Amino acid sequence: MTRNEAKKRIIFALDVDNLADITKWSEKLSSDVGMLKVGKELFTSCGPAAVQAVKANGGSVFLDLKYHDIPNTVAQAMLAAGRLGVKLVNLHALGGPEMMEKAGQAVRKEFGESERPKILAVTILTSSTQETLKAVGIEYTVEQMVVRLARLAQESGMDGVVASPVEIEAIRTACGPSFLVVTPGVRPAFAAVDDQKRIMTPVEAIKAGADYLVIGRPIARAADPLKAVEMIVDEIAAGAE
Ligand code: C5P
């Protein structure tokens, strides 16, 4: 894979809570990564200005707000995300087929295929265990649920899923090559593991079938963040086809 292709596969997790830090990171990294991820903490703190600040510095945005609500509410939220000009947005597959279908139909109708945000589904949060599922009345295993929900998301018109490294292969097998798989929980060989548990290196995750890697602390906490990005890009470019 070329270095340029490898760069586009990286989504930097913008886990900050103020506009000054957004500007600092998006100025520094926008042209060296594929996207920057705006999550719940940042969006709750700064609102749409967070997205606008990333875009003003040339960055593309993955809006990680994991919608889960009645179909009409989620469809309207998706339209609002599309109007902000984000490239990727997500919802919980557990919201069900009607919620996902309405969300997909709404953005396709309003923005057209090439302009619309792509929609990812979260299957089962990686923080959930067998016990968590049992507590909420689900008797299937985590892997059974992940594959079931990934298939449902695909049938409901979603573009892909967010999945932990260990789930990538089962999802690829179930959903085929063109369904997007976005993977957090990756750790380059040079970085600390932090609180991530079932990890892979970036190149292992790409080889297993991930389209995008969400990476936060290994870049944000590096002594030289740009150098850290470069090392990750080199590793992917050298190891992946
Ligand atoms: O710093 P780190 O690389 O662990 O950041 C990963 C990002 O991906 C964080 O924003 C985290 O919330 C998110 N994430 C995750 N694991 C999941 C889902 C999302 O680490 N299962």
mmCIF file of C-alpha atoms and ligand atoms in Angstrom:
data_model
loop_
_atom_site.group_PDB
_atom_site.id
_atom_site.type_symbol
_atom_site.label_atom_id
_atom_site.label_comp_id
_atom_site.label_asym_id
_atom_site.label_seq_id
_atom_site.Cartn_x
_atom_site.Cartn_y
_atom_site.Cartn_z
ATOM 1 C CA MET A 1 0.000 0.000 0.000
ATOM 2 C CA THR A 2 1.316 3.508 -0.754
ATOM 3 C CA ARG A 3 2.010 5.924 2.104
ATOM 4 C CA ASN A 4 -0.753 8.166 0.824
ATOM 5 C CA GLU A 5 -3.290 5.322 0.923
ATOM 6 C CA ALA A 6 -2.092 4.349 4.399
ATOM 7 C CA LYS A 7 -2.534 7.938 5.641
ATOM 8 C CA LYS A 8 -6.168 8.004 4.522
ATOM 9 C CA ARG A 9 -6.887 4.918 6.634
ATOM 10 C CA ILE A 10 -6.120 6.731 9.902
ATOM 11 C CA ILE A 11 -8.846 8.478 11.891
ATOM 12 C CA PHE A 12 -7.441 10.557 14.751
ATOM 13 C CA ALA A 13 -9.666 10.483 17.867
ATOM 14 C CA LEU A 14 -9.992 14.149 18.828
ATOM 15 C CA ASP A 15 -10.612 13.403 22.498
ATOM 16 C CA VAL A 16 -10.446 17.015 23.758
ATOM 17 C CA ASP A 17 -13.094 19.361 25.144
ATOM 18 C CA ASN A 18 -12.349 22.842 23.832
ATOM 19 C CA LEU A 19 -11.972 24.773 20.589
ATOM 20 C CA ALA A 20 -8.358 25.800 21.197
ATOM 21 C CA ASP A 21 -7.286 22.143 21.331
ATOM 22 C CA ILE A 22 -9.363 21.301 18.257
ATOM 23 C CA THR A 23 -7.606 24.026 16.331
ATOM 24 C CA LYS A 24 -4.197 22.921 17.598
ATOM 25 C CA TRP A 25 -4.701 19.280 16.579
ATOM 26 C CA SER A 26 -6.495 19.883 13.307
ATOM 27 C CA GLU A 27 -3.857 22.388 12.157
ATOM 28 C CA LYS A 28 -1.176 19.862 13.023
ATOM 29 C CA LEU A 29 -2.711 16.679 11.633
ATOM 30 C CA SER A 30 -5.379 17.430 9.011
ATOM 31 C CA SER A 31 -3.180 16.787 6.024
ATOM 32 C CA ASP A 32 -1.507 13.726 7.564
ATOM 33 C CA VAL A 33 -4.542 11.621 8.503
ATOM 34 C CA GLY A 34 -7.747 10.655 6.702
ATOM 35 C CA MET A 35 -10.229 12.041 9.235
ATOM 36 C CA LEU A 36 -10.628 13.425 12.739
ATOM 37 C CA LYS A 37 -13.219 11.917 15.059
ATOM 38 C CA VAL A 38 -15.523 14.218 17.038
ATOM 39 C CA GLY A 39 -17.173 12.273 19.854
ATOM 40 C CA LYS A 40 -19.763 12.851 22.551
ATOM 41 C CA GLU A 41 -17.589 14.756 25.021
ATOM 42 C CA LEU A 42 -16.325 17.203 22.437
ATOM 43 C CA PHE A 43 -19.682 17.662 20.722
ATOM 44 C CA THR A 44 -21.454 18.169 24.053
ATOM 45 C CA SER A 45 -18.829 20.753 25.054
ATOM 46 C CA CYS A 46 -18.510 22.711 21.814
ATOM 47 C CA GLY A 47 -21.420 21.692 19.562
ATOM 48 C CA PRO A 48 -21.336 22.120 15.771
ATOM 49 C CA ALA A 49 -18.446 24.597 16.198
ATOM 50 C CA ALA A 50 -16.265 21.537 16.841
ATOM 51 C CA VAL A 51 -17.013 20.178 13.369
ATOM 52 C CA GLN A 52 -16.629 23.599 11.787
ATOM 53 C CA ALA A 53 -13.239 24.140 13.440
ATOM 54 C CA VAL A 54 -11.884 20.845 12.085
ATOM 55 C CA LYS A 55 -13.181 21.621 8.618
ATOM 56 C CA ALA A 56 -11.792 25.175 8.728
ATOM 57 C CA ASN A 57 -8.348 23.617 9.152
ATOM 58 C CA GLY A 58 -8.832 21.290 6.192
ATOM 59 C CA GLY A 59 -9.873 18.179 8.123
ATOM 60 C CA SER A 60 -12.642 15.679 7.365
ATOM 61 C CA VAL A 61 -14.921 14.652 10.225
ATOM 62 C CA PHE A 62 -16.236 11.365 11.600
ATOM 63 C CA LEU A 63 -19.091 12.427 13.906
ATOM 64 C CA ASP A 64 -19.181 9.683 16.548
ATOM 65 C CA LEU A 65 -22.464 10.336 18.375
ATOM 66 C CA LYS A 66 -23.905 6.789 18.159
ATOM 67 C CA TYR A 67 -27.553 7.718 17.678
ATOM 68 C CA HIS A 68 -30.187 5.369 19.144
ATOM 69 C CA ASP A 69 -33.732 6.746 19.224
ATOM 70 C CA ILE A 70 -37.051 6.474 17.407
ATOM 71 C CA PRO A 71 -36.635 6.266 13.610
ATOM 72 C CA ASN A 72 -37.829 9.796 12.852
ATOM 73 C CA THR A 73 -35.538 11.399 15.449
ATOM 74 C CA VAL A 74 -32.488 9.512 14.208
ATOM 75 C CA ALA A 75 -33.297 10.340 10.569
ATOM 76 C CA GLN A 76 -33.549 14.056 11.446
ATOM 77 C CA ALA A 77 -30.273 13.934 13.410
ATOM 78 C CA MET A 78 -28.582 12.275 10.399
ATOM 79 C CA LEU A 79 -29.820 15.075 8.160
ATOM 80 C CA ALA A 80 -28.430 17.645 10.599
ATOM 81 C CA ALA A 81 -25.075 15.806 10.563
ATOM 82 C CA GLY A 82 -25.125 15.793 6.766
ATOM 83 C CA ARG A 83 -25.732 19.554 6.709
ATOM 84 C CA LEU A 84 -22.660 20.000 8.908
ATOM 85 C CA GLY A 85 -20.693 18.318 6.137
ATOM 86 C CA VAL A 86 -19.349 15.332 8.064
ATOM 87 C CA LYS A 87 -18.033 12.363 6.082
ATOM 88 C CA LEU A 88 -18.915 9.594 8.534
ATOM 89 C CA VAL A 89 -21.585 9.332 11.221
ATOM 90 C CA ASN A 90 -22.875 6.421 13.282
ATOM 91 C CA LEU A 91 -25.847 4.892 15.099
ATOM 92 C CA HIS A 92 -26.552 1.801 17.205
ATOM 93 C CA ALA A 93 -27.672 -1.236 15.198
ATOM 94 C CA LEU A 94 -29.711 -2.237 18.266
ATOM 95 C CA GLY A 95 -32.104 0.580 17.301
ATOM 96 C CA GLY A 96 -33.394 -1.915 14.726
ATOM 97 C CA PRO A 97 -34.028 -2.154 10.990
ATOM 98 C CA GLU A 98 -36.659 0.577 10.681
ATOM 99 C CA MET A 99 -34.439 3.118 12.456
ATOM 100 C CA MET A 100 -31.473 2.257 10.221
ATOM 101 C CA GLU A 101 -33.529 2.170 7.004
ATOM 102 C CA LYS A 102 -35.107 5.579 7.686
ATOM 103 C CA ALA A 103 -31.695 7.091 8.475
ATOM 104 C CA GLY A 104 -30.217 5.713 5.236
ATOM 105 C CA GLN A 105 -33.176 6.788 3.127
ATOM 106 C CA ALA A 106 -33.142 10.310 4.575
ATOM 107 C CA VAL A 107 -29.483 11.034 3.787
ATOM 108 C CA ARG A 108 -29.651 9.385 0.360
ATOM 109 C CA LYS A 109 -32.665 11.475 -0.571
ATOM 110 C CA GLU A 110 -31.331 14.795 0.710
ATOM 111 C CA PHE A 111 -27.664 14.644 -0.280
ATOM 112 C CA GLY A 112 -27.269 12.180 -3.134
ATOM 113 C CA GLU A 113 -24.853 9.270 -3.219
ATOM 114 C CA SER A 114 -21.538 11.078 -3.622
ATOM 115 C CA GLU A 115 -22.199 13.967 -1.201
ATOM 116 C CA ARG A 116 -23.917 12.162 1.641
ATOM 117 C CA PRO A 117 -22.251 11.126 4.889
ATOM 118 C CA LYS A 118 -21.575 7.408 5.127
ATOM 119 C CA ILE A 119 -23.388 5.746 8.009
ATOM 120 C CA LEU A 120 -21.750 3.199 10.281
ATOM 121 C CA ALA A 121 -23.528 0.995 12.789
ATOM 122 C CA VAL A 122 -22.180 0.125 16.223
ATOM 123 C CA THR A 123 -22.992 -3.545 16.883
ATOM 124 C CA ILE A 124 -22.192 -4.477 20.479
ATOM 125 C CA LEU A 125 -19.966 -1.999 22.343
ATOM 126 C CA THR A 126 -16.579 -3.552 23.016
ATOM 127 C CA SER A 127 -17.021 -2.668 26.683
ATOM 128 C CA SER A 128 -19.929 -5.159 26.811
ATOM 129 C CA THR A 129 -19.284 -8.750 27.895
ATOM 130 C CA GLN A 130 -21.354 -11.912 27.966
ATOM 131 C CA GLU A 131 -22.585 -10.813 31.410
ATOM 132 C CA THR A 132 -23.672 -7.427 30.056
ATOM 133 C CA LEU A 133 -25.752 -9.100 27.340
ATOM 134 C CA LYS A 134 -27.259 -11.521 29.855
ATOM 135 C CA ALA A 135 -28.185 -8.664 32.195
ATOM 136 C CA VAL A 136 -30.231 -7.008 29.453
ATOM 137 C CA GLY A 137 -31.910 -10.267 28.437
ATOM 138 C CA ILE A 138 -29.800 -11.315 25.422
ATOM 139 C CA GLU A 139 -28.860 -15.011 25.458
ATOM 140 C CA TYR A 140 -26.647 -15.030 22.346
ATOM 141 C CA THR A 141 -22.858 -14.783 22.572
ATOM 142 C CA VAL A 142 -21.130 -11.464 21.866
ATOM 143 C CA GLU A 143 -19.767 -12.818 18.564
ATOM 144 C CA GLN A 144 -23.168 -14.121 17.467
ATOM 145 C CA MET A 145 -24.715 -10.738 18.215
ATOM 146 C CA VAL A 146 -21.938 -8.785 16.476
ATOM 147 C CA VAL A 147 -22.336 -10.804 13.263
ATOM 148 C CA ARG A 148 -26.126 -10.758 13.435
ATOM 149 C CA LEU A 149 -26.217 -6.974 13.894
ATOM 150 C CA ALA A 150 -23.586 -6.379 11.195
ATOM 151 C CA ARG A 151 -25.718 -8.368 8.714
ATOM 152 C CA LEU A 152 -28.835 -6.496 9.803
ATOM 153 C CA ALA A 153 -27.039 -3.160 9.362
ATOM 154 C CA GLN A 154 -25.985 -4.144 5.858
ATOM 155 C CA GLU A 155 -29.493 -5.302 4.923
ATOM 156 C CA SER A 156 -30.831 -2.006 6.307
ATOM 157 C CA GLY A 157 -28.661 0.095 3.997
ATOM 158 C CA MET A 158 -25.812 0.997 6.346
ATOM 159 C CA ASP A 159 -22.348 1.481 4.835
ATOM 160 C CA GLY A 160 -20.413 -0.395 7.485
ATOM 161 C CA VAL A 161 -19.760 -1.009 11.158
ATOM 162 C CA VAL A 162 -17.474 0.007 13.982
ATOM 163 C CA ALA A 163 -15.776 -3.152 15.252
ATOM 164 C CA SER A 164 -12.992 -4.234 17.573
ATOM 165 C CA PRO A 165 -9.925 -5.824 15.941
ATOM 166 C CA VAL A 166 -10.951 -9.332 16.998
ATOM 167 C CA GLU A 167 -14.316 -9.002 15.242
ATOM 168 C CA ILE A 168 -13.023 -7.859 11.840
ATOM 169 C CA GLU A 169 -12.644 -11.278 10.223
ATOM 170 C CA ALA A 170 -16.065 -12.603 11.218
ATOM 171 C CA ILE A 171 -17.699 -9.403 9.901
ATOM 172 C CA ARG A 172 -15.753 -9.521 6.622
ATOM 173 C CA THR A 173 -16.806 -13.138 6.118
ATOM 174 C CA ALA A 174 -20.466 -12.332 6.847
ATOM 175 C CA CYS A 175 -20.746 -9.011 4.986
ATOM 176 C CA GLY A 176 -18.252 -9.203 2.109
ATOM 177 C CA PRO A 177 -15.467 -6.925 0.887
ATOM 178 C CA SER A 178 -17.262 -3.632 0.257
ATOM 179 C CA PHE A 179 -18.852 -3.188 3.700
ATOM 180 C CA LEU A 180 -16.798 -0.646 5.692
ATOM 181 C CA VAL A 181 -15.115 -1.782 8.898
ATOM 182 C CA VAL A 182 -13.788 0.952 11.195
ATOM 183 C CA THR A 183 -11.629 -0.294 14.058
ATOM 184 C CA PRO A 184 -10.598 1.348 17.322
ATOM 185 C CA GLY A 185 -8.415 -0.445 19.850
ATOM 186 C CA VAL A 186 -5.309 -0.579 17.694
ATOM 187 C CA ARG A 187 -1.869 -0.007 19.156
ATOM 188 C CA PRO A 188 1.352 0.459 17.191
ATOM 189 C CA ALA A 189 4.270 -1.593 18.505
ATOM 190 C CA PHE A 190 5.921 1.599 19.868
ATOM 191 C CA ALA A 191 2.918 2.777 21.947
ATOM 192 C CA ALA A 192 1.487 2.081 25.402
ATOM 193 C CA VAL A 193 -1.523 -0.205 25.584
ATOM 194 C CA ASP A 194 -3.450 2.235 27.902
ATOM 195 C CA ASP A 195 -6.867 0.791 28.825
ATOM 196 C CA GLN A 196 -7.377 -1.002 25.508
ATOM 197 C CA LYS A 197 -7.666 -4.752 25.967
ATOM 198 C CA ARG A 198 -8.060 -6.862 22.849
ATOM 199 C CA ILE A 199 -5.614 -4.978 20.664
ATOM 200 C CA MET A 200 -3.863 -5.448 17.306
ATOM 201 C CA THR A 201 -1.199 -3.345 15.645
ATOM 202 C CA PRO A 202 -2.351 -1.060 12.803
ATOM 203 C CA VAL A 203 -0.926 -3.293 10.115
ATOM 204 C CA GLU A 204 -2.476 -6.427 11.632
ATOM 205 C CA ALA A 205 -5.884 -4.723 11.712
ATOM 206 C CA ILE A 206 -5.581 -3.579 8.080
ATOM 207 C CA LYS A 207 -4.499 -7.073 7.026
ATOM 208 C CA ALA A 208 -7.466 -8.541 8.911
ATOM 209 C CA GLY A 209 -9.723 -6.347 6.771
ATOM 210 C CA ALA A 210 -10.173 -2.974 8.502
ATOM 211 C CA ASP A 211 -10.811 -0.004 6.190
ATOM 212 C CA TYR A 212 -10.114 2.680 8.803
ATOM 213 C CA LEU A 213 -8.298 2.687 12.153
ATOM 214 C CA VAL A 214 -9.366 5.011 14.968
ATOM 215 C CA ILE A 215 -6.242 6.011 16.882
ATOM 216 C CA GLY A 216 -6.090 8.512 19.740
ATOM 217 C CA ARG A 217 -3.559 8.371 22.552
ATOM 218 C CA PRO A 218 -0.674 6.720 20.658
ATOM 219 C CA ILE A 219 -0.636 9.912 18.574
ATOM 220 C CA ALA A 220 -1.898 12.528 21.068
ATOM 221 C CA ARG A 221 0.463 11.461 23.860
ATOM 222 C CA ALA A 222 3.541 10.920 21.730
ATOM 223 C CA ALA A 223 6.448 13.305 22.352
ATOM 224 C CA ASP A 224 6.252 14.124 18.638
ATOM 225 C CA PRO A 225 2.707 13.393 17.346
ATOM 226 C CA LEU A 226 3.548 13.946 13.674
ATOM 227 C CA LYS A 227 6.440 11.531 13.964
ATOM 228 C CA ALA A 228 4.073 8.994 15.565
ATOM 229 C CA VAL A 229 1.672 9.338 12.617
ATOM 230 C CA GLU A 230 4.586 8.901 10.237
ATOM 231 C CA MET A 231 5.712 5.723 11.982
ATOM 232 C CA ILE A 232 2.191 4.284 11.842
ATOM 233 C CA VAL A 233 1.882 5.200 8.156
ATOM 234 C CA ASP A 234 5.258 3.611 7.398
ATOM 235 C CA GLU A 235 4.289 0.458 9.239
ATOM 236 C CA ILE A 236 1.002 0.123 7.307
ATOM 237 C CA ALA A 237 2.558 1.020 3.953
ATOM 238 C CA ALA A 238 5.314 -1.548 4.399
ATOM 239 C CA GLY A 239 3.154 -4.364 5.723
ATOM 240 C CA ALA A 240 -0.184 -4.155 3.911
ATOM 241 C CA GLU A 241 -0.931 -4.813 0.240
HETATM 242 O O1 C5P B 1 -6.769 6.701 22.614
HETATM 243 P P1 C5P B 1 -7.336 5.542 21.867
HETATM 244 O O2 C5P B 1 -6.534 5.162 20.647
HETATM 245 O O3 C5P B 1 -7.633 4.365 22.748
HETATM 246 O O4 C5P B 1 -8.718 6.111 21.317
HETATM 247 C C1 C5P B 1 -9.631 5.317 20.657
HETATM 248 C C2 C5P B 1 -10.877 6.069 20.392
HETATM 249 O O5 C5P B 1 -11.853 5.135 19.923
HETATM 250 C C3 C5P B 1 -11.508 6.759 21.602
HETATM 251 O O6 C5P B 1 -12.161 7.925 21.130
HETATM 252 C C4 C5P B 1 -12.493 5.745 22.104
HETATM 253 O O7 C5P B 1 -13.579 6.315 22.752
HETATM 254 C C5 C5P B 1 -12.944 5.094 20.803
HETATM 255 N N1 C5P B 1 -13.447 3.733 20.955
HETATM 256 C C6 C5P B 1 -12.714 2.717 21.532
HETATM 257 N N2 C5P B 1 -13.236 1.463 21.635
HETATM 258 C C7 C5P B 1 -14.438 1.236 21.164
HETATM 259 C C8 C5P B 1 -15.191 2.232 20.578
HETATM 260 C C9 C5P B 1 -14.655 3.496 20.488
HETATM 261 O O8 C5P B 1 -11.592 2.917 21.953
HETATM 262 N N3 C5P B 1 -14.897 0.009 21.238
#
